[in-house]
PDB file of C-alpha atoms in Angstrom:
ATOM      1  CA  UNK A   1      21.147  -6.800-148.248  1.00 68.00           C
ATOM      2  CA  UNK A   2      23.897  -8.199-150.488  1.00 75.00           C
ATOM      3  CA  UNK A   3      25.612 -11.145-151.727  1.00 77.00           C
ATOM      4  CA  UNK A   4      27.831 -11.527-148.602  1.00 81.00           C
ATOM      5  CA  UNK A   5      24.609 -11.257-146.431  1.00 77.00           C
ATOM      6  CA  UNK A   6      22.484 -13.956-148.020  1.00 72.00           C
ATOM      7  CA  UNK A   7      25.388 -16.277-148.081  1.00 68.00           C
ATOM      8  CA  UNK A   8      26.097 -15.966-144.429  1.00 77.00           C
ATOM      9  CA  UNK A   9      22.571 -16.756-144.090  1.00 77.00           C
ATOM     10  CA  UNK A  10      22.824 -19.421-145.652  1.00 69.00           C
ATOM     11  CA  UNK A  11      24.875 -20.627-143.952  1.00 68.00           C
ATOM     12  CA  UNK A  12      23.613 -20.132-140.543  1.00 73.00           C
ATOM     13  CA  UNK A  13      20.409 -21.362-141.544  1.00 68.00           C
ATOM     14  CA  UNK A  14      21.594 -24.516-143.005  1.00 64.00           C
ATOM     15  CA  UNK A  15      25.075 -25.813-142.735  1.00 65.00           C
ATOM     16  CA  UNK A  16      25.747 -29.409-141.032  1.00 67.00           C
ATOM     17  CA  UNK A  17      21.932 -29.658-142.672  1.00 68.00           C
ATOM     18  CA  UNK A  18      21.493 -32.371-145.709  1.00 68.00           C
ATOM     19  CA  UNK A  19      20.696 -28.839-147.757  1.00 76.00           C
ATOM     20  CA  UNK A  20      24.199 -27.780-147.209  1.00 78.00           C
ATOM     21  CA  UNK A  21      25.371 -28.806-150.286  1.00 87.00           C
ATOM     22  CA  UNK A  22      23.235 -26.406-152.328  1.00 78.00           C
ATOM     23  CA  UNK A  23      25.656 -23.360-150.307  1.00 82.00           C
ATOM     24  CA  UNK A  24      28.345 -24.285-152.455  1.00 86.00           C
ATOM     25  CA  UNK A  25      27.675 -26.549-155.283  1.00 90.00           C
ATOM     26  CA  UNK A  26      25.041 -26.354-158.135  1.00 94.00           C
ATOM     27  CA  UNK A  27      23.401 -29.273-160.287  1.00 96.00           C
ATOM     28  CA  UNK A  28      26.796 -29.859-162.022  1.00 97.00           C
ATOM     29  CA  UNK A  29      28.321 -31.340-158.970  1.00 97.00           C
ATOM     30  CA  UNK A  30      24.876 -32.933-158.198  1.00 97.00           C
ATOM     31  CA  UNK A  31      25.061 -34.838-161.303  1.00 98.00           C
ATOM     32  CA  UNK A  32      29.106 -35.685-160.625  1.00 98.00           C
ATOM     33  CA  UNK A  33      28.307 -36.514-157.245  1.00 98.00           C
ATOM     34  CA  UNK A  34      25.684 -39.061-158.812  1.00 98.00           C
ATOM     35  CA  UNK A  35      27.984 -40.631-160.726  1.00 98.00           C
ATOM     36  CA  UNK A  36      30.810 -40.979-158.093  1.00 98.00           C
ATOM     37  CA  UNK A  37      28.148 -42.734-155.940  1.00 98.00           C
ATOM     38  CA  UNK A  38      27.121 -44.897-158.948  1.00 98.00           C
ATOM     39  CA  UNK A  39      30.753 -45.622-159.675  1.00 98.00           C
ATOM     40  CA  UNK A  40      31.483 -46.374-155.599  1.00 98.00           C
ATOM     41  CA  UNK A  41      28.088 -48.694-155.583  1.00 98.00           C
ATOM     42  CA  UNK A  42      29.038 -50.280-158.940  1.00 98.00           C
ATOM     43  CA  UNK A  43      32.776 -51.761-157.740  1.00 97.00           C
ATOM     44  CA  UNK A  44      30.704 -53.477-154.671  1.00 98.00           C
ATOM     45  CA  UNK A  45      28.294 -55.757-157.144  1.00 98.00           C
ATOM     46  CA  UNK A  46      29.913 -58.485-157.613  1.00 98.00           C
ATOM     47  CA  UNK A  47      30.093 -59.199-154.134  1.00 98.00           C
ATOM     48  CA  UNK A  48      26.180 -59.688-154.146  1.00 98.00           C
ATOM     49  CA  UNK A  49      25.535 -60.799-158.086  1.00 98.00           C
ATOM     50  CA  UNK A  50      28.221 -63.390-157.343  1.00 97.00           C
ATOM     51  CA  UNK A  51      25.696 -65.353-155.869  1.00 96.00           C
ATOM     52  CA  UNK A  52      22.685 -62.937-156.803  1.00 97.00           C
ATOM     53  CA  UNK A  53      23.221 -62.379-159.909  1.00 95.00           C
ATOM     54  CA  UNK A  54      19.350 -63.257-161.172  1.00 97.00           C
ATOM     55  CA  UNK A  55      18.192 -60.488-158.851  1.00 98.00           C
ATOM     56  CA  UNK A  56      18.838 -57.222-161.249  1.00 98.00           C
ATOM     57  CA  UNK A  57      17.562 -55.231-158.796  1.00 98.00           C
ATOM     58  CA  UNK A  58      20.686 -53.234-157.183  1.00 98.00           C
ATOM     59  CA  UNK A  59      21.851 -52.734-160.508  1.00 98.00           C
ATOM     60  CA  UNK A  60      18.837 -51.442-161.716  1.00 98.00           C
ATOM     61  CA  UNK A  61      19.153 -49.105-159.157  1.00 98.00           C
ATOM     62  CA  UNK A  62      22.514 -47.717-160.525  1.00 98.00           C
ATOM     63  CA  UNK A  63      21.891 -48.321-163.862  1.00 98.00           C
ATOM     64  CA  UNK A  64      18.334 -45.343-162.770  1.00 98.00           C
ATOM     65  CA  UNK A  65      21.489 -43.066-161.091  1.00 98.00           C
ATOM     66  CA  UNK A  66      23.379 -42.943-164.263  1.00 98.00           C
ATOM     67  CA  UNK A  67      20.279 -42.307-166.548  1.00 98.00           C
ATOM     68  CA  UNK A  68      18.978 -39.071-163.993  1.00 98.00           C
ATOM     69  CA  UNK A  69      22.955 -38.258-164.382  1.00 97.00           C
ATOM     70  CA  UNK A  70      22.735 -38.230-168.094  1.00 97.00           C
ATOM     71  CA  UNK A  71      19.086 -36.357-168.757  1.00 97.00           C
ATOM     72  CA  UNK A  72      18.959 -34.740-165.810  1.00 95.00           C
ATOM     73  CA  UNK A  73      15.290 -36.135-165.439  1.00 94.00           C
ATOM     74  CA  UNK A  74      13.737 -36.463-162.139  1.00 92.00           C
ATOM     75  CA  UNK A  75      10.732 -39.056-161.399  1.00 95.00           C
ATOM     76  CA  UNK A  76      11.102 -39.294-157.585  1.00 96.00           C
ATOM     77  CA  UNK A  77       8.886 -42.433-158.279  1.00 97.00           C
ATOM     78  CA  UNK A  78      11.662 -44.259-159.871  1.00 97.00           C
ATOM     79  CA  UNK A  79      14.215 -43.095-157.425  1.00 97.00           C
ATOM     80  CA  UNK A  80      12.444 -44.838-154.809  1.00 97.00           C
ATOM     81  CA  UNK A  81      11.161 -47.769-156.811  1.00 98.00           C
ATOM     82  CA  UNK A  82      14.863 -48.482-157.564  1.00 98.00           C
ATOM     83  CA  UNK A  83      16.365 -47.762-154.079  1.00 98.00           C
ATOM     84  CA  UNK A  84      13.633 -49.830-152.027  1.00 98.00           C
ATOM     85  CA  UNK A  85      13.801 -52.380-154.720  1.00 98.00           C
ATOM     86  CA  UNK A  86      17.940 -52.454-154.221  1.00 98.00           C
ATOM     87  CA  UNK A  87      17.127 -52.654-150.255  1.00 98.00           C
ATOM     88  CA  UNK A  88      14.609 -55.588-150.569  1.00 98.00           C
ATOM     89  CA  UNK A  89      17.442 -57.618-152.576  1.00 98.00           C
ATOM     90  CA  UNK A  90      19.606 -57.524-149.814  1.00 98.00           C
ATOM     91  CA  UNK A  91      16.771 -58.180-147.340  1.00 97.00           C
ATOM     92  CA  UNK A  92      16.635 -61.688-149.587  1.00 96.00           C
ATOM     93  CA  UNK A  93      20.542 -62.034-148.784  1.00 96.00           C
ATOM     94  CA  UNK A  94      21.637 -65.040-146.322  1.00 95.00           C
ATOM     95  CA  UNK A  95      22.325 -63.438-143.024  1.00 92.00           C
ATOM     96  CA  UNK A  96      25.674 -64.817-143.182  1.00 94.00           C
ATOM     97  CA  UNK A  97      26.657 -63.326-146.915  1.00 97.00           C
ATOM     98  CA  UNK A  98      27.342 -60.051-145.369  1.00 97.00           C
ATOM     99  CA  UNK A  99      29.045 -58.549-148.314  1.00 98.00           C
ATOM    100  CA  UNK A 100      25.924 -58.943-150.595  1.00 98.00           C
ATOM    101  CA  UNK A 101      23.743 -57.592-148.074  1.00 98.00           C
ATOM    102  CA  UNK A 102      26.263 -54.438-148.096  1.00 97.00           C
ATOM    103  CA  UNK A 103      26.294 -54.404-151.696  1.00 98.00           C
ATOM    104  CA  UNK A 104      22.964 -54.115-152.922  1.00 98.00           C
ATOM    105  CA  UNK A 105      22.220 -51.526-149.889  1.00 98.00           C
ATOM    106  CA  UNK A 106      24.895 -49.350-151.439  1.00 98.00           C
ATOM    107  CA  UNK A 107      22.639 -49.595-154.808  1.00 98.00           C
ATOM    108  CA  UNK A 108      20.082 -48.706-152.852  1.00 98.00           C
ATOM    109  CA  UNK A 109      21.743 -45.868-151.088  1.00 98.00           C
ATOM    110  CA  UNK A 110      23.673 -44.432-154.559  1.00 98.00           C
ATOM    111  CA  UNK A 111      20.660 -43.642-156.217  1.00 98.00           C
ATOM    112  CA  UNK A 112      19.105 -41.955-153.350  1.00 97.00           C
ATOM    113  CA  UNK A 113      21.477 -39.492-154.726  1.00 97.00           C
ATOM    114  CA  UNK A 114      19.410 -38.019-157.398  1.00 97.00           C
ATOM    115  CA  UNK A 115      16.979 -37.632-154.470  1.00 95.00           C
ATOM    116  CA  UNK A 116      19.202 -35.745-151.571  1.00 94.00           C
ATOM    117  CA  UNK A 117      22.663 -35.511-151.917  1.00 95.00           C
ATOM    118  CA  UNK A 118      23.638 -36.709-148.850  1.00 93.00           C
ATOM    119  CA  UNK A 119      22.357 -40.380-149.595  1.00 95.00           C
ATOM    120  CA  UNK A 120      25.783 -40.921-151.607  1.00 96.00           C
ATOM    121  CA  UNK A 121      27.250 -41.414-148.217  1.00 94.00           C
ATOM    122  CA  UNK A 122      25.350 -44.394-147.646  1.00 95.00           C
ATOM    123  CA  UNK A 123      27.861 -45.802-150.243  1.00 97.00           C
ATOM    124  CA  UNK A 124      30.563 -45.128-147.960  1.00 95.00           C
ATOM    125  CA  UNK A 125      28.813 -46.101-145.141  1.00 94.00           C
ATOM    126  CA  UNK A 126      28.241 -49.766-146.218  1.00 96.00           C
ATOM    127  CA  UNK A 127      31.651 -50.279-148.630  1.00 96.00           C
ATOM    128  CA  UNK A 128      33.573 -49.770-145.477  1.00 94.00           C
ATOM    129  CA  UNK A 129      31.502 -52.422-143.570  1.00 95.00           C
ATOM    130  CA  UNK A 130      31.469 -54.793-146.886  1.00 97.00           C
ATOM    131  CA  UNK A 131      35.425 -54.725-147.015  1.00 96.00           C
ATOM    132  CA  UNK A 132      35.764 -55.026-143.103  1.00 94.00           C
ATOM    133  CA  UNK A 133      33.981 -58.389-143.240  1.00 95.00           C
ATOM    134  CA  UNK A 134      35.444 -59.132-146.251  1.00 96.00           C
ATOM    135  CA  UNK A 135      39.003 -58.760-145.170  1.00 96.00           C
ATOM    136  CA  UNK A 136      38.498 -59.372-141.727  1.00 94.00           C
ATOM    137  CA  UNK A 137      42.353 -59.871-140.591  1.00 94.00           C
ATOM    138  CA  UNK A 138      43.295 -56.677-142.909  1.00 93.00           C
ATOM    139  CA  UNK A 139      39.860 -54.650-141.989  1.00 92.00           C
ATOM    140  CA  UNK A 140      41.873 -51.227-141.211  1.00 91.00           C
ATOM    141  CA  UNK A 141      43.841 -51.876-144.583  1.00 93.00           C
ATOM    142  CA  UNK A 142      41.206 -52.761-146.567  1.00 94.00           C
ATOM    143  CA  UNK A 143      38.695 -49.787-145.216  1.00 92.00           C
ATOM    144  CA  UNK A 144      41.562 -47.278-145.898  1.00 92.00           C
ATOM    145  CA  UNK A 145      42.361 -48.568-149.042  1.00 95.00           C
ATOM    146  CA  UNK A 146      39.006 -48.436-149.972  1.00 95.00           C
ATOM    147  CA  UNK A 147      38.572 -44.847-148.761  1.00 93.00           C
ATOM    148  CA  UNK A 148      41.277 -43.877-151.150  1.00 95.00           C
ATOM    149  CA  UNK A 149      39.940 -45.437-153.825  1.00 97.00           C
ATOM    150  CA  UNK A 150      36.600 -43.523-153.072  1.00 97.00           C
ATOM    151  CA  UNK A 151      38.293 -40.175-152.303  1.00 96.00           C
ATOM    152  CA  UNK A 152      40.609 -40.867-155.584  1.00 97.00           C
ATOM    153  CA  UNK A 153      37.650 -41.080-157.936  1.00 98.00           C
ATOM    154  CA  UNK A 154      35.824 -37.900-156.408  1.00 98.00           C
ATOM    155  CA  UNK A 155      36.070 -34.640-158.217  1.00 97.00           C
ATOM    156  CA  UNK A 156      38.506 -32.136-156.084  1.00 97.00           C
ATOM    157  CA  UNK A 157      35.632 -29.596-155.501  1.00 97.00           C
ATOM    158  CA  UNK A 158      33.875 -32.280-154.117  1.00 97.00           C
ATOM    159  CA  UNK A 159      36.216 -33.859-151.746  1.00 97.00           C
ATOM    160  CA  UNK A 160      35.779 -31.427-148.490  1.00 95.00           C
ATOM    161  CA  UNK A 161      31.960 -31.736-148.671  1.00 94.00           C
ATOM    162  CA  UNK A 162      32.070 -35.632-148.892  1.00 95.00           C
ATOM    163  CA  UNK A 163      34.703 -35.758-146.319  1.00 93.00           C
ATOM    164  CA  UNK A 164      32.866 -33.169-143.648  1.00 90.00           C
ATOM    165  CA  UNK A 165      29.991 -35.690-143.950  1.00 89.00           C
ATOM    166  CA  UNK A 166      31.648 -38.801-144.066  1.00 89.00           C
ATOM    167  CA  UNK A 167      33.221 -37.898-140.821  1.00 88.00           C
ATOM    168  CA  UNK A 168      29.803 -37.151-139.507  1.00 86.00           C
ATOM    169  CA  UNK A 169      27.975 -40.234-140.580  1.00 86.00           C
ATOM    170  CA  UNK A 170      30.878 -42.914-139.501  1.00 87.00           C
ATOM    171  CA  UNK A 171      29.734 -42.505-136.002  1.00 85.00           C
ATOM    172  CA  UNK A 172      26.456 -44.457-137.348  1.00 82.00           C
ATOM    173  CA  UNK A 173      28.863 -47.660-137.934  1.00 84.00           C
ATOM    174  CA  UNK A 174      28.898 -50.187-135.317  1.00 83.00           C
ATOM    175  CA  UNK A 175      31.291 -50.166-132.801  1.00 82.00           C
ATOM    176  CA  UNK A 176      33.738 -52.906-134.306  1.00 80.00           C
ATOM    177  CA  UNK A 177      34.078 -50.759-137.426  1.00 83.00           C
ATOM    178  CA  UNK A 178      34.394 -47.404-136.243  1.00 78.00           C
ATOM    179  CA  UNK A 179      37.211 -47.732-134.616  1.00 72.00           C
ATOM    180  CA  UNK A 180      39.138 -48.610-137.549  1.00 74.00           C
ATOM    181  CA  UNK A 181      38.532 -44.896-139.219  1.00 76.00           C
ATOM    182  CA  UNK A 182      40.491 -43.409-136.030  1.00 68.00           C
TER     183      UNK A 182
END
């Protein structure tokens, strides 16, 4: 058995699954994928602290991405202390105030990061609904543009992975917003 062998293994045994990104990538791009989803999650705040802003909790939640980023230490206790205390904050949201609600569940999503890698989609996930009701006369504009910005701030070895799963996870958007990634 050699090199060639175990990677097509891999590969059989666990591409299109949320491990697939240990094929190719290492805890580097972990780490840089961390802070891309911190980054993404980050530019959506002020849409909930706006009106939020005594409720620290989906920026605590980035604020616990970008300190796993920087020591590279792992409590999955915090992780998930952070990320369900991100997702109750925009349980508290009006039901109108949309954006917030997207917001803080991006917070919540980015530092599921450190967790699984796959949980930085999330981000994309709910920046695309936040700037479709946000810009609701410019939605396809405003969910491209913000797809560039994404894709723009995403390290180059990075880009195919995120995109391959992006493209699997925007079926999960309602109706009235997938239709504007065709």
């Amino acid at each position: 058995v050699d090199d060639e062998d175990i990677m097509r293994e891999l590969r059989k045994r666990y591409l299109g699954k949320h491990q697939d990104f240990w094929i190719d990538h290492n805890i580097n791009d972990h780490k840089a994928l961390g802070l891309w989803a911190a980054n993404c999650s980050e530019r959506l705040l002020p849409y909930f602290e706006e009106k939020y802003g005594n409720d620290a909790r989906p920026r605590e939640a980035i604020s616990a991405l970008r300190e796993w980023v920087i020591t590279g230490e792992f409590h999955m206790s915090t992780i998930r202390r952070a990320s369900l205390g991100a997702h109750a904050a925009a349980k508290l949201v009006d039901e109108e105030d949309k954006a917030a609600k997207y917001a803080a569940h991006a917070a919540g999503q980015a530092v599921g990061t450190a967790h699984v890698p796959t949980h930085s989609l999330g981000v994309v996930l709910y920046s695309i609904q936040l700037v479709t009701v946000t810009y609701p006369a410019n939605a396809k504009a405003a969910a491209a543009l913000e797809q560039n910005w994404q894709m723009g701030h995403l390290p180059d070895n990075l880009k195919p992975w995120v995109d391959k799963w992006a493209q699997r996870m925007f079926p999960l958007l309602p109706k009235n917003i997938r239709f504007l990634l065709e």
